[in-house]
Amino acid sequence: MNSYADALTLGADLCSPLDDIPFLGVGLGFREALKSATLEHLDRIDFLELMTEHYIEMPPHKTRELELLAAEIPLVMHGVELSIGTVDWLDVEYLEKMQRVAELAHPRWISDHLCMTRVPERAIGNLTPVPLSLLNCSNIAHNARRAGGFFDCPFLLENISYYFQPPPIEMTEEAFVTRVLEGADCHMLLDLTNLCNNAINMGYNAYRYLDGIPLDRVVQIHLAGGYYHGSLLLDTHSHRVPDPVLDLLKHVLPRLPNLRGVLIERDQNFPPFSELLDELDGVRELVRQHWTVRPAVRRLKTPQWLS
Amino acid sequence: MNWVAPGRDGAALAERSFQSAYARLLTSTRFRKAVFSRHGSNVDGFDAQVIERLRAMDWDRTSFYAELLVGNRIASISEAFPTTAFLLGSHLTRLARDFGDESGSTDHRKYPEACAIAAYLMHSLETQRIGPPFAIDVLTYELAKLRLRYEYRLPLWAQGVCHSASKFDVAMRAQHPVYVHRHPYQAILSLACDIEKVCADVAAARMPRKGMVQSTMLLLHVDDQGVLHQEGVNAVTAAFLLLADGQTTFDSMLDALATLFAQGGFERGAQLREGALQLCGRLLERGVVGLTFDVRPRPASAQVRAP
């Protein structure tokens, strides 16, 4: 395990546009079903994550909503349809639409998933794993580098949840992720729930996975809860963040020198909003206990609860 | 769509072919069965190598994932077209699967995919005996509402279009040519069922009576806040709105109305004019039409002489 000092050194070497980005704190995914409650309690949410697709080519009232949100609270953009893993392609038109959303949202960073969601003639409709091959590594790194060039803010790729791996499997997932991030020189959105689910569903060690990826590139963490369907743990964002995921969070926090935000995702089976707020508070407490803000980042605006 | 191809060597082309087949495997039940039935080495034009790679995948988990995607599609249909989905009942799952077997969608974002699915459902309703006879009308209605909500843009009206009843009055008295413009984001639907009753029944989880036949004309329009308005209209109002193209003068519209409704006892005279003036005034008040005027001095021959 890298020491915190090692991590700081690694972090300092990263030539990234993270320098001006403060630690945002603990945020929540902005969802239509939670909209009014979210807006009522912005004082207890450090930042919001918008689904990019909800604002692409949207009618004017959504544009107004975006402008109002951007004026009220720090935003980050999170997409699901870039399909960066599709071989030989990058949807430039789509990236330009993302750019237009970013011009209004002023996101601190933009993320999408390390996967494919479509080929030109067909949408798959979900985040789908690509073969862990060298060819896919170089393709995704190329696409991610190019996609990142479209934005003035950092571009992050997120590890997905999956239930099978298409062949060939030429390397471990952590080696694949590392090659992509380094090849693209981009950052990572580390979804600890996806990691935990995959470890259970695919039978590997989540802690070993964390040892194998460049943690200095992790800028954001996602947390969520799913449920079991038979022996499979589903990634449904429908339940509280479970303890094994929080254990992973506690374990990894001290090793994340460039962390800028932790976020809870909830997409269905919505509880009373007070429960979500309590959950955010719980995660804040873990961050306070297990993570130390770097001096360079502390100079920027830091959430009061961390001071 | 604007794609960038970084390289097209043999390996990348082979991977593209694999990804196309992989996307079909996950979204088409028919293709998946053909692949996993292990009859023949080529399936639907994909070569033996690609098919072998697909066959090396975990059948159970791949099929489970594919069923999750069908479930997602059903959820999308139910969200975009809730009443139609209810009326389709047990046919819905089959249609959601068949959609994947046929073309599928190329864009999974909510609105584009809803439009693609609606086109498929409409075709299915027209060619198969499924659902009650008014299901087509219900889908037409729900699609029109969806389109208006997503497609309206600001400003709603072209520059110079006026909504002042008093200016209308003045222009008519001065005998200036008046051009009536219908709302740019509206739909006039002629339906063969009592759509409000159907929707109310479905909202109460009751299957509407099959014999529910009632000719209904509906006007839908969206305001500048994105709120959708709906009202029943009669045939004359619908015709008036259809004639209100912004190019035809009010007087010419009266001529057309008199012709259209000649059999209904309409005569081109003071009574029709007065009725149309009142109708236009009411539509102006509700923001359903706008006006432009030609206030240039009229040629002397066209001036109306004082008695």
Coordinates of C-alpha atoms in Angstrom, one line a residue:
Chain A
M1 CA 0.0 0.0 0.0
N2 CA 1.3 3.4 -0.9
S3 CA 1.9 5.8 2.0
Y4 CA 0.1 9.1 2.1
A5 CA 3.5 10.8 1.4
D6 CA 4.0 8.6 -1.6
A7 CA 0.6 9.6 -2.9
L8 CA 1.3 13.2 -2.4
T9 CA 4.4 12.9 -4.5
L10 CA 2.6 11.1 -7.2
G11 CA -0.1 13.6 -7.1
A12 CA 2.3 16.5 -7.5
D13 CA 3.6 14.9 -10.7
L14 CA 0.3 15.0 -12.4
C15 CA 0.2 17.7 -15.0
S16 CA -3.5 18.3 -14.9
P17 CA -5.8 21.3 -14.7
L18 CA -6.8 20.3 -11.2
D19 CA -4.9 23.1 -9.5
D20 CA -7.7 25.6 -9.4
I21 CA -10.4 23.1 -8.4
P22 CA -11.2 23.0 -4.7
F23 CA -12.3 20.0 -2.8
L24 CA -16.1 20.3 -3.3
G25 CA -17.1 18.0 -0.5
V26 CA -19.9 15.4 -0.5
G27 CA -22.5 15.7 -3.2
L28 CA -25.6 14.2 -4.5
G29 CA -26.8 13.2 -8.0
F30 CA -29.4 15.7 -9.2
R31 CA -32.6 13.8 -10.2
E32 CA -36.0 15.0 -11.4
A33 CA -37.8 13.0 -8.7
L34 CA -35.7 14.6 -6.0
K35 CA -35.6 18.1 -7.5
S36 CA -37.8 20.1 -5.1
A37 CA -36.3 18.4 -2.0
T38 CA -32.8 18.9 -3.3
L39 CA -33.4 22.6 -4.0
E40 CA -34.9 23.0 -0.5
H41 CA -31.8 21.6 1.1
L42 CA -28.9 22.9 -0.9
D43 CA -27.3 24.1 2.3
R44 CA -26.7 20.4 3.3
I45 CA -25.4 19.3 -0.1
D46 CA -21.9 20.4 -1.1
F47 CA -22.2 19.9 -4.9
L48 CA -24.6 18.4 -7.5
E49 CA -23.8 16.0 -10.3
L50 CA -26.0 16.5 -13.4
M51 CA -26.7 13.8 -15.9
T52 CA -25.3 15.3 -19.1
E53 CA -27.9 13.7 -21.3
H54 CA -30.7 15.4 -19.4
Y55 CA -29.6 18.7 -20.7
I56 CA -28.5 18.0 -24.2
E57 CA -30.9 19.5 -26.8
M58 CA -33.3 20.2 -24.0
P59 CA -36.2 22.6 -24.0
P60 CA -35.8 26.1 -22.6
H61 CA -37.1 25.4 -19.1
K62 CA -34.3 22.9 -18.6
T63 CA -31.8 25.5 -19.8
R64 CA -33.2 27.9 -17.2
E65 CA -32.9 25.2 -14.6
L66 CA -29.3 24.6 -15.5
E67 CA -28.5 28.3 -15.2
L68 CA -30.2 28.6 -11.9
L69 CA -28.4 25.6 -10.5
A70 CA -25.0 26.8 -11.7
A71 CA -25.6 30.1 -9.9
E72 CA -26.5 28.3 -6.6
I73 CA -24.1 25.4 -6.1
P74 CA -21.0 23.8 -7.7
L75 CA -21.9 21.4 -10.5
V76 CA -20.2 18.5 -12.2
M77 CA -21.4 16.8 -15.3
H78 CA -21.7 13.0 -15.6
G79 CA -22.6 11.4 -18.9
V80 CA -23.6 7.9 -20.0
E81 CA -23.7 8.0 -23.7
L82 CA -20.3 9.0 -25.0
S83 CA -19.5 5.3 -25.6
I84 CA -15.8 5.9 -25.4
G85 CA -15.1 2.2 -25.9
T86 CA -16.6 2.0 -29.3
V87 CA -13.7 1.1 -31.7
D88 CA -12.6 3.5 -34.3
W89 CA -15.2 6.2 -33.4
L90 CA -15.7 9.2 -31.4
D91 CA -19.0 11.1 -31.7
V92 CA -17.8 14.6 -32.2
E93 CA -21.3 15.9 -32.7
Y94 CA -22.2 14.6 -29.3
L95 CA -19.1 16.1 -27.7
E96 CA -20.1 19.5 -29.2
K97 CA -23.5 19.1 -27.6
M98 CA -21.8 18.3 -24.3
Q99 CA -19.7 21.5 -24.7
R100 CA -22.9 23.6 -25.1
V101 CA -24.2 22.1 -21.8
A102 CA -20.9 22.8 -20.1
E103 CA -21.0 26.4 -21.2
L104 CA -24.1 26.9 -19.1
A105 CA -23.3 24.5 -16.2
H106 CA -19.7 25.6 -15.7
P107 CA -18.9 22.1 -14.3
R108 CA -15.8 21.6 -12.2
W109 CA -15.2 18.5 -14.2
I110 CA -16.9 16.2 -16.7
S111 CA -17.1 12.4 -16.5
D112 CA -18.3 9.5 -18.5
H113 CA -17.8 5.7 -18.3
L114 CA -15.0 3.4 -19.4
C115 CA -17.3 1.2 -21.5
M116 CA -19.3 1.1 -24.7
T117 CA -23.0 2.0 -24.9
R118 CA -23.5 1.8 -28.7
V119 CA -22.2 1.1 -32.2
P120 CA -23.2 3.5 -35.0
E121 CA -26.2 1.4 -36.0
R122 CA -27.5 0.4 -32.6
A123 CA -27.7 1.7 -29.1
I124 CA -27.2 -0.9 -26.4
G125 CA -29.0 1.0 -23.7
N126 CA -26.6 0.4 -20.9
L127 CA -23.0 0.7 -19.8
T128 CA -21.4 -2.4 -21.3
P129 CA -18.0 -3.8 -20.8
V130 CA -15.5 -4.0 -23.6
P131 CA -12.9 -6.8 -23.9
L132 CA -9.8 -6.1 -21.7
S133 CA -7.5 -6.1 -24.7
L134 CA -4.5 -4.0 -25.8
L135 CA -6.4 -2.8 -28.8
N136 CA -9.3 -1.5 -26.7
C137 CA -6.9 0.1 -24.3
S138 CA -5.3 2.1 -27.1
N139 CA -8.6 2.9 -28.7
I140 CA -10.1 4.2 -25.4
A141 CA -7.0 6.1 -24.5
H142 CA -7.1 7.8 -27.9
N143 CA -10.8 8.6 -27.7
A144 CA -10.5 9.9 -24.1
R145 CA -7.5 12.1 -24.9
R146 CA -9.5 13.5 -27.8
A147 CA -12.7 13.9 -25.8
G148 CA -10.9 15.6 -23.0
G149 CA -9.6 18.2 -25.5
F150 CA -13.2 19.4 -25.9
F151 CA -13.5 20.7 -22.4
D152 CA -11.8 23.4 -20.3
C153 CA -12.2 21.3 -17.2
P154 CA -10.8 17.8 -16.3
F155 CA -12.3 14.8 -18.0
L156 CA -12.8 11.7 -15.8
L157 CA -13.5 8.1 -16.7
E158 CA -15.5 5.9 -14.4
N159 CA -15.2 2.1 -13.8
I160 CA -18.5 0.4 -14.6
S161 CA -20.4 -2.4 -13.0
Y162 CA -20.6 -5.6 -15.1
Y163 CA -21.8 -9.2 -14.9
F164 CA -19.6 -10.8 -17.6
Q165 CA -16.4 -10.0 -19.5
P166 CA -16.4 -10.4 -23.3
P167 CA -13.3 -12.1 -24.7
P168 CA -10.4 -11.8 -25.1
I169 CA -9.2 -11.0 -21.6
E170 CA -5.6 -10.0 -22.1
M171 CA -5.1 -8.3 -18.8
T172 CA -6.7 -7.6 -15.4
E173 CA -9.2 -4.8 -15.2
E174 CA -6.9 -2.8 -13.0
A175 CA -4.1 -3.1 -15.6
F176 CA -6.6 -2.1 -18.3
V177 CA -7.8 0.9 -16.3
T178 CA -4.3 2.0 -15.6
R179 CA -3.2 1.8 -19.2
V180 CA -6.2 3.8 -20.3
L181 CA -5.8 6.5 -17.7
E182 CA -2.1 6.9 -18.4
G183 CA -2.5 6.6 -22.1
A184 CA -5.2 9.3 -22.1
D185 CA -3.6 11.3 -19.3
C186 CA -7.0 11.7 -17.8
H187 CA -8.5 11.3 -14.4
M188 CA -10.7 8.7 -12.8
L189 CA -14.1 8.7 -11.2
L190 CA -13.8 5.7 -8.9
D191 CA -17.1 4.0 -8.3
L192 CA -16.6 2.0 -5.2
T193 CA -20.0 0.4 -5.4
N194 CA -19.2 -0.8 -8.9
L195 CA -15.9 -2.1 -7.7
C196 CA -17.6 -3.9 -4.8
N197 CA -20.3 -5.4 -7.0
N198 CA -17.8 -6.6 -9.5
A199 CA -15.6 -8.1 -6.9
I200 CA -18.6 -10.1 -5.6
N201 CA -20.1 -10.9 -9.0
M202 CA -16.8 -11.7 -10.8
G203 CA -15.0 -13.1 -7.8
Y204 CA -12.0 -10.9 -7.3
N205 CA -10.5 -8.9 -4.5
A206 CA -11.6 -5.2 -4.4
Y207 CA -8.7 -4.2 -2.2
R208 CA -6.2 -5.7 -4.6
Y209 CA -7.9 -3.8 -7.4
L210 CA -7.3 -0.6 -5.5
D211 CA -3.6 -1.5 -5.2
G212 CA -3.4 -1.9 -9.0
I213 CA -4.8 1.4 -10.2
P214 CA -3.3 4.9 -10.2
L215 CA -5.1 6.3 -7.2
D216 CA -3.4 9.7 -7.7
R217 CA -5.7 10.1 -10.8
V218 CA -8.9 9.7 -8.8
V219 CA -10.7 13.0 -8.6
Q220 CA -14.2 11.8 -7.6
I221 CA -15.8 8.8 -5.8
H222 CA -19.2 7.4 -6.5
L223 CA -21.2 5.6 -3.8
A224 CA -24.6 3.8 -4.2
G225 CA -26.5 0.8 -3.1
G226 CA -28.0 -2.1 -5.0
Y227 CA -29.6 -5.4 -4.2
Y228 CA -29.1 -9.1 -4.8
H229 CA -31.0 -10.9 -7.6
G230 CA -30.1 -14.5 -6.9
S231 CA -26.4 -14.6 -6.5
L232 CA -25.8 -11.4 -8.5
L233 CA -25.5 -8.0 -6.8
L234 CA -27.2 -5.5 -9.1
D235 CA -26.1 -1.9 -9.6
T236 CA -29.4 -0.2 -9.2
H237 CA -28.7 2.9 -7.2
S238 CA -31.8 1.9 -5.2
H239 CA -30.6 1.4 -1.6
R240 CA -28.4 2.9 1.0
V241 CA -24.6 2.7 0.5
P242 CA -23.8 -0.7 2.1
D243 CA -21.2 -1.2 4.7
P244 CA -18.7 -3.1 2.5
V245 CA -18.6 -0.1 0.2
L246 CA -18.1 2.3 3.1
D247 CA -15.3 0.1 4.3
L248 CA -13.7 0.4 0.9
L249 CA -14.1 4.2 1.2
K250 CA -12.4 4.3 4.6
H251 CA -9.6 2.2 3.2
V252 CA -9.0 4.2 0.1
L253 CA -9.5 7.7 1.3
P254 CA -6.0 8.2 2.8
R255 CA -4.5 7.3 -0.6
L256 CA -6.4 9.8 -2.7
P257 CA -4.2 13.0 -2.9
N258 CA -6.2 14.5 -5.7
L259 CA -9.7 13.7 -4.5
R260 CA -12.1 16.6 -5.1
G261 CA -15.5 15.2 -4.3
V262 CA -17.5 12.2 -3.1
L263 CA -21.0 11.6 -4.4
I264 CA -24.0 9.5 -3.5
E265 CA -26.1 8.3 -6.4
R266 CA -29.8 7.5 -5.9
D267 CA -32.0 6.7 -8.9
Q268 CA -34.9 4.8 -7.6
N269 CA -36.7 3.5 -4.5
F270 CA -36.3 7.0 -3.1
P271 CA -36.4 7.2 0.7
P272 CA -37.5 10.3 2.6
F273 CA -35.1 13.0 1.7
S274 CA -33.9 13.3 5.3
E275 CA -32.4 9.8 5.0
L276 CA -30.4 10.9 2.0
L277 CA -29.2 14.0 3.9
D278 CA -28.2 11.8 6.9
E279 CA -26.4 9.5 4.5
L280 CA -24.4 12.5 3.1
D281 CA -23.6 13.5 6.7
G282 CA -22.3 10.0 7.4
V283 CA -20.0 10.1 4.4
R284 CA -18.8 13.6 5.4
E285 CA -17.8 12.2 8.7
L286 CA -15.8 9.4 7.1
V287 CA -14.1 11.9 4.8
R288 CA -13.3 14.1 7.8
Q289 CA -11.8 11.1 9.7
H290 CA -9.9 9.4 6.9
W291 CA -8.8 12.1 4.4
T292 CA -6.5 15.0 4.7
V293 CA -6.8 17.9 2.4
R294 CA -3.6 18.9 0.7
P295 CA -2.2 22.3 1.6
A296 CA -2.4 23.4 -2.0
V297 CA -6.1 22.5 -2.2
R298 CA -6.8 23.9 1.3
R299 CA -5.8 27.3 0.0
L300 CA -8.9 27.1 -2.3
K301 CA -12.4 27.2 -0.8
T302 CA -13.0 24.2 1.3
P303 CA -16.3 23.1 2.8
Q304 CA -16.7 24.4 6.3
W305 CA -17.2 21.0 7.8
L306 CA -13.7 20.0 6.7
S307 CA -12.0 23.0 8.3
Chain B
M1 CA -23.5 11.7 -36.8
N2 CA -19.9 13.0 -37.0
W3 CA -17.5 10.2 -36.2
V4 CA -13.7 10.3 -36.3
A5 CA -11.8 7.1 -37.2
P6 CA -8.3 7.1 -35.8
G7 CA -7.2 4.0 -37.7
R8 CA -8.6 1.2 -39.8
D9 CA -6.1 -1.6 -39.6
G10 CA -7.2 -5.2 -39.7
A11 CA -7.4 -5.7 -36.0
A12 CA -9.5 -2.6 -35.5
L13 CA -11.9 -3.6 -38.3
A14 CA -12.3 -7.0 -36.8
E15 CA -13.0 -5.4 -33.4
R16 CA -15.6 -3.2 -35.0
S17 CA -17.3 -6.2 -36.5
F18 CA -17.2 -7.9 -33.0
Q19 CA -18.7 -4.8 -31.3
S20 CA -21.5 -4.7 -33.9
A21 CA -22.3 -8.4 -33.2
Y22 CA -21.9 -7.9 -29.5
A23 CA -24.4 -5.0 -29.5
R24 CA -26.8 -7.2 -31.4
L25 CA -26.3 -10.1 -29.1
L26 CA -27.3 -7.9 -26.1
T27 CA -30.3 -6.2 -27.8
S28 CA -31.8 -8.8 -30.1
T29 CA -33.3 -12.0 -28.6
R30 CA -33.5 -13.6 -32.1
F31 CA -29.8 -13.0 -32.8
R32 CA -28.8 -14.2 -29.4
K33 CA -30.8 -17.4 -29.8
A34 CA -29.2 -17.9 -33.2
V35 CA -25.7 -17.4 -31.8
F36 CA -26.1 -19.7 -28.8
S37 CA -28.0 -22.4 -30.6
R38 CA -24.6 -23.2 -32.1
H39 CA -26.1 -24.0 -35.6
G40 CA -23.6 -22.9 -38.2
S41 CA -20.5 -20.9 -37.8
N42 CA -21.8 -17.7 -39.5
V43 CA -24.8 -15.9 -38.2
D44 CA -26.5 -12.9 -39.9
G45 CA -23.4 -12.1 -42.0
F46 CA -20.9 -12.1 -39.0
D47 CA -17.9 -14.4 -39.7
A48 CA -17.0 -17.5 -37.7
Q49 CA -14.4 -15.7 -35.6
V50 CA -16.8 -13.1 -34.3
I51 CA -19.4 -15.7 -33.6
E52 CA -16.9 -17.9 -31.8
R53 CA -16.0 -15.0 -29.5
L54 CA -19.7 -14.4 -28.7
R55 CA -20.1 -18.1 -28.0
A56 CA -17.3 -17.9 -25.6
M57 CA -19.2 -15.5 -23.4
D58 CA -21.1 -16.6 -20.3
W59 CA -24.6 -17.5 -21.8
D60 CA -26.5 -17.2 -18.5
R61 CA -25.1 -13.8 -17.5
T62 CA -25.3 -12.4 -21.1
S63 CA -28.9 -13.4 -21.3
F64 CA -29.6 -12.0 -17.9
Y65 CA -28.1 -8.7 -18.9
A66 CA -30.0 -8.7 -22.2
E67 CA -33.2 -9.2 -20.2
L68 CA -32.3 -6.3 -18.0
L69 CA -32.0 -4.2 -21.1
V70 CA -35.5 -5.3 -22.2
G71 CA -36.7 -4.3 -18.7
N72 CA -35.1 -0.9 -19.2
R73 CA -36.8 -0.5 -22.5
I74 CA -40.2 -1.4 -21.0
A75 CA -39.5 1.2 -18.3
S76 CA -38.7 3.8 -21.0
I77 CA -41.9 3.0 -22.8
S78 CA -44.0 3.2 -19.7
E79 CA -42.4 6.5 -18.7
A80 CA -42.8 8.1 -22.2
F81 CA -46.2 6.6 -23.1
P82 CA -47.8 5.4 -19.8
T83 CA -51.4 5.0 -21.1
T84 CA -50.3 3.2 -24.3
A85 CA -48.1 0.9 -22.2
F86 CA -51.0 0.0 -20.0
L87 CA -53.3 -0.6 -23.0
L88 CA -50.7 -2.9 -24.5
G89 CA -50.7 -5.1 -21.4
S90 CA -49.0 -8.4 -21.9
H91 CA -48.0 -7.4 -25.5
L92 CA -45.7 -4.8 -24.2
T93 CA -42.8 -7.2 -23.2
R94 CA -43.0 -8.9 -26.6
L95 CA -43.0 -5.6 -28.5
A96 CA -40.1 -4.3 -26.4
R97 CA -38.2 -7.5 -27.4
D98 CA -39.2 -7.3 -31.0
F99 CA -38.1 -3.7 -31.2
G100 CA -34.6 -5.0 -30.5
D101 CA -34.9 -7.8 -33.1
E102 CA -35.9 -5.3 -35.7
S103 CA -34.0 -2.1 -35.9
G104 CA -33.5 -1.1 -32.3
S105 CA -32.6 2.5 -31.6
T106 CA -29.4 4.3 -32.5
D107 CA -29.7 6.9 -29.7
H108 CA -30.5 5.8 -26.2
R109 CA -31.2 9.3 -24.9
K110 CA -34.7 9.6 -23.6
Y111 CA -36.4 11.6 -26.3
P112 CA -34.8 10.2 -29.4
E113 CA -35.3 6.6 -28.2
A114 CA -38.9 7.4 -27.3
C115 CA -39.5 8.6 -30.8
A116 CA -37.9 5.5 -32.3
I117 CA -40.0 3.2 -30.1
A118 CA -43.2 5.2 -30.8
A119 CA -42.6 4.7 -34.6
Y120 CA -42.2 1.0 -34.0
L121 CA -45.2 0.7 -31.7
M122 CA -47.4 2.7 -34.2
H123 CA -46.4 0.3 -37.0
S124 CA -47.1 -2.7 -34.7
L125 CA -50.5 -1.3 -33.8
E126 CA -51.4 -0.7 -37.4
T127 CA -50.3 -4.1 -38.6
Q128 CA -51.2 -6.4 -35.7
R129 CA -54.4 -6.8 -33.8
I130 CA -53.1 -5.9 -30.4
G131 CA -54.6 -3.7 -27.7
P132 CA -58.0 -1.9 -27.9
P133 CA -58.9 -0.2 -31.2
F134 CA -58.2 3.3 -29.7
A135 CA -54.6 2.4 -28.7
I136 CA -53.3 4.1 -31.9
D137 CA -55.1 7.3 -30.9
V138 CA -53.7 7.1 -27.4
L139 CA -50.2 6.7 -28.7
T140 CA -50.7 9.6 -31.2
Y141 CA -51.8 11.7 -28.3
E142 CA -49.0 10.8 -26.0
L143 CA -46.4 11.2 -28.7
A144 CA -47.8 14.7 -29.6
K145 CA -47.5 15.7 -25.9
L146 CA -43.9 14.4 -25.7
R147 CA -42.9 16.2 -28.9
L148 CA -44.3 19.5 -27.7
R149 CA -42.6 19.2 -24.4
Y150 CA -39.2 18.4 -25.9
E151 CA -39.2 20.4 -29.1
Y152 CA -40.5 23.8 -28.1
R153 CA -37.9 26.6 -28.2
L154 CA -37.9 30.2 -27.3
P155 CA -38.9 32.7 -28.5
L156 CA -42.1 30.9 -29.2
W157 CA -43.2 33.5 -31.7
A158 CA -41.4 35.2 -34.5
Q159 CA -40.5 38.8 -34.1
G160 CA -43.4 41.2 -34.8
V161 CA -46.1 38.8 -34.0
C162 CA -48.7 40.5 -31.8
H163 CA -51.2 39.2 -29.3
S164 CA -53.2 42.3 -28.6
A165 CA -56.9 42.0 -29.0
S166 CA -57.3 45.8 -29.2
K167 CA -54.8 46.1 -32.0
F168 CA -56.6 43.3 -33.8
D169 CA -59.8 45.3 -33.4
V170 CA -58.2 48.5 -34.7
A171 CA -56.7 46.7 -37.7
M172 CA -60.0 45.1 -38.6
R173 CA -61.9 48.4 -38.3
A174 CA -59.2 50.1 -40.5
Q175 CA -59.5 47.2 -42.9
H176 CA -55.8 46.5 -42.9
P177 CA -54.9 43.0 -44.0
V178 CA -54.5 40.9 -40.8
Y179 CA -52.5 37.6 -40.9
V180 CA -53.3 35.0 -38.2
H181 CA -50.4 32.8 -37.1
R182 CA -51.1 29.7 -35.2
H183 CA -48.9 28.8 -32.2
P184 CA -45.7 27.3 -33.6
Y185 CA -45.6 24.6 -30.9
Q186 CA -49.1 23.2 -31.0
A187 CA -50.9 20.1 -32.2
I188 CA -54.4 19.6 -33.3
L189 CA -55.5 16.0 -32.9
S190 CA -58.6 14.3 -34.3
L191 CA -59.2 11.3 -32.2
A192 CA -61.9 8.6 -32.3
C193 CA -62.0 8.1 -28.5
D194 CA -62.7 10.1 -25.4
I195 CA -59.0 10.5 -24.6
E196 CA -59.5 12.1 -21.2
K197 CA -61.8 9.3 -20.1
V198 CA -59.3 6.7 -21.4
C199 CA -56.4 8.4 -19.5
A200 CA -58.5 8.7 -16.3
D201 CA -59.4 5.0 -16.4
V202 CA -55.8 4.0 -16.9
A203 CA -54.6 6.4 -14.2
A204 CA -57.0 4.5 -11.9
A205 CA -55.6 1.2 -13.2
R206 CA -58.8 0.3 -15.0
M207 CA -58.8 -1.0 -18.6
P208 CA -61.1 1.4 -20.6
R209 CA -64.1 -0.1 -22.2
K210 CA -63.3 -1.4 -25.7
G211 CA -66.4 0.2 -27.2
M212 CA -65.5 3.7 -26.0
V213 CA -65.9 5.6 -29.3
Q214 CA -66.3 9.3 -29.4
S215 CA -65.0 11.7 -31.9
T216 CA -62.7 14.2 -30.1
M217 CA -60.7 17.1 -31.4
L218 CA -57.9 18.3 -29.1
L219 CA -55.7 21.3 -29.2
L220 CA -52.4 21.0 -27.4
H221 CA -49.9 23.8 -27.0
V222 CA -47.0 24.6 -24.8
D223 CA -46.4 28.0 -23.1
D224 CA -43.1 29.8 -22.6
Q225 CA -42.6 28.0 -19.3
G226 CA -42.8 24.6 -20.9
V227 CA -46.3 23.9 -19.4
L228 CA -48.5 21.9 -21.7
H229 CA -52.1 23.1 -22.2
Q230 CA -54.9 20.9 -23.6
E231 CA -58.4 21.7 -24.5
G232 CA -61.2 20.2 -26.6
V233 CA -62.0 22.2 -29.8
N234 CA -64.8 22.0 -32.4
A235 CA -64.3 21.4 -36.1
V236 CA -64.5 25.1 -36.9
T237 CA -61.9 26.1 -34.4
A238 CA -59.6 23.3 -35.7
A239 CA -60.1 24.5 -39.3
F240 CA -59.5 28.1 -38.3
L241 CA -56.2 27.1 -36.6
L242 CA -55.1 25.0 -39.6
L243 CA -55.8 27.9 -41.9
A244 CA -53.9 30.3 -39.6
D245 CA -50.5 29.9 -41.4
G246 CA -49.4 33.5 -41.1
Q247 CA -49.6 33.9 -44.9
T248 CA -53.4 33.9 -45.4
T249 CA -55.3 37.1 -44.5
F250 CA -58.2 36.9 -42.1
D251 CA -60.6 37.7 -44.9
S252 CA -59.2 34.8 -47.0
M253 CA -59.6 32.5 -44.0
L254 CA -63.2 33.5 -43.9
D255 CA -63.6 32.5 -47.5
A256 CA -62.0 29.2 -46.9
L257 CA -64.1 28.5 -43.8
A258 CA -67.3 29.3 -45.8
T259 CA -66.3 26.8 -48.5
L260 CA -65.2 24.1 -46.0
F261 CA -68.4 24.3 -44.0
A262 CA -70.8 25.2 -46.8
Q263 CA -72.8 22.1 -46.1
G264 CA -73.1 23.0 -42.5
G265 CA -75.0 26.1 -43.4
F266 CA -72.0 28.5 -43.2
E267 CA -72.4 31.5 -45.5
R268 CA -69.8 34.1 -46.2
G269 CA -71.5 37.0 -44.5
A270 CA -71.7 39.2 -41.4
Q271 CA -72.6 36.3 -39.1
L272 CA -69.6 34.2 -40.1
R273 CA -67.3 37.3 -39.9
E274 CA -68.6 38.1 -36.4
G275 CA -68.2 34.5 -35.2
A276 CA -64.7 34.3 -36.6
L277 CA -63.7 37.7 -35.0
Q278 CA -64.9 36.4 -31.6
L279 CA -63.1 33.1 -32.1
C280 CA -59.9 34.8 -33.1
G281 CA -60.2 37.1 -30.1
R282 CA -60.6 34.1 -27.7
L283 CA -57.7 32.3 -29.3
L284 CA -55.6 35.5 -29.0
E285 CA -56.4 35.7 -25.3
R286 CA -55.3 32.1 -24.7
G287 CA -52.1 32.7 -26.6
V288 CA -53.0 30.1 -29.2
V289 CA -52.7 32.5 -32.2
G290 CA -50.7 35.7 -32.9
L291 CA -51.2 38.4 -35.5
T292 CA -49.3 40.5 -38.0
F293 CA -50.7 43.4 -39.8
D294 CA -50.1 45.0 -43.2
V295 CA -50.5 48.6 -42.3
R296 CA -49.1 50.0 -45.5
P297 CA -51.5 52.6 -47.1
R298 CA -53.8 50.7 -49.3
P299 CA -54.2 51.7 -53.0
A300 CA -56.9 54.3 -53.6
S301 CA -59.0 51.8 -55.5
A302 CA -59.0 49.5 -52.5
Q303 CA -60.0 52.2 -50.0
V304 CA -63.4 51.8 -48.6
R305 CA -65.4 54.9 -49.1
A306 CA -67.4 56.4 -46.4
P307 CA -71.1 56.1 -47.0

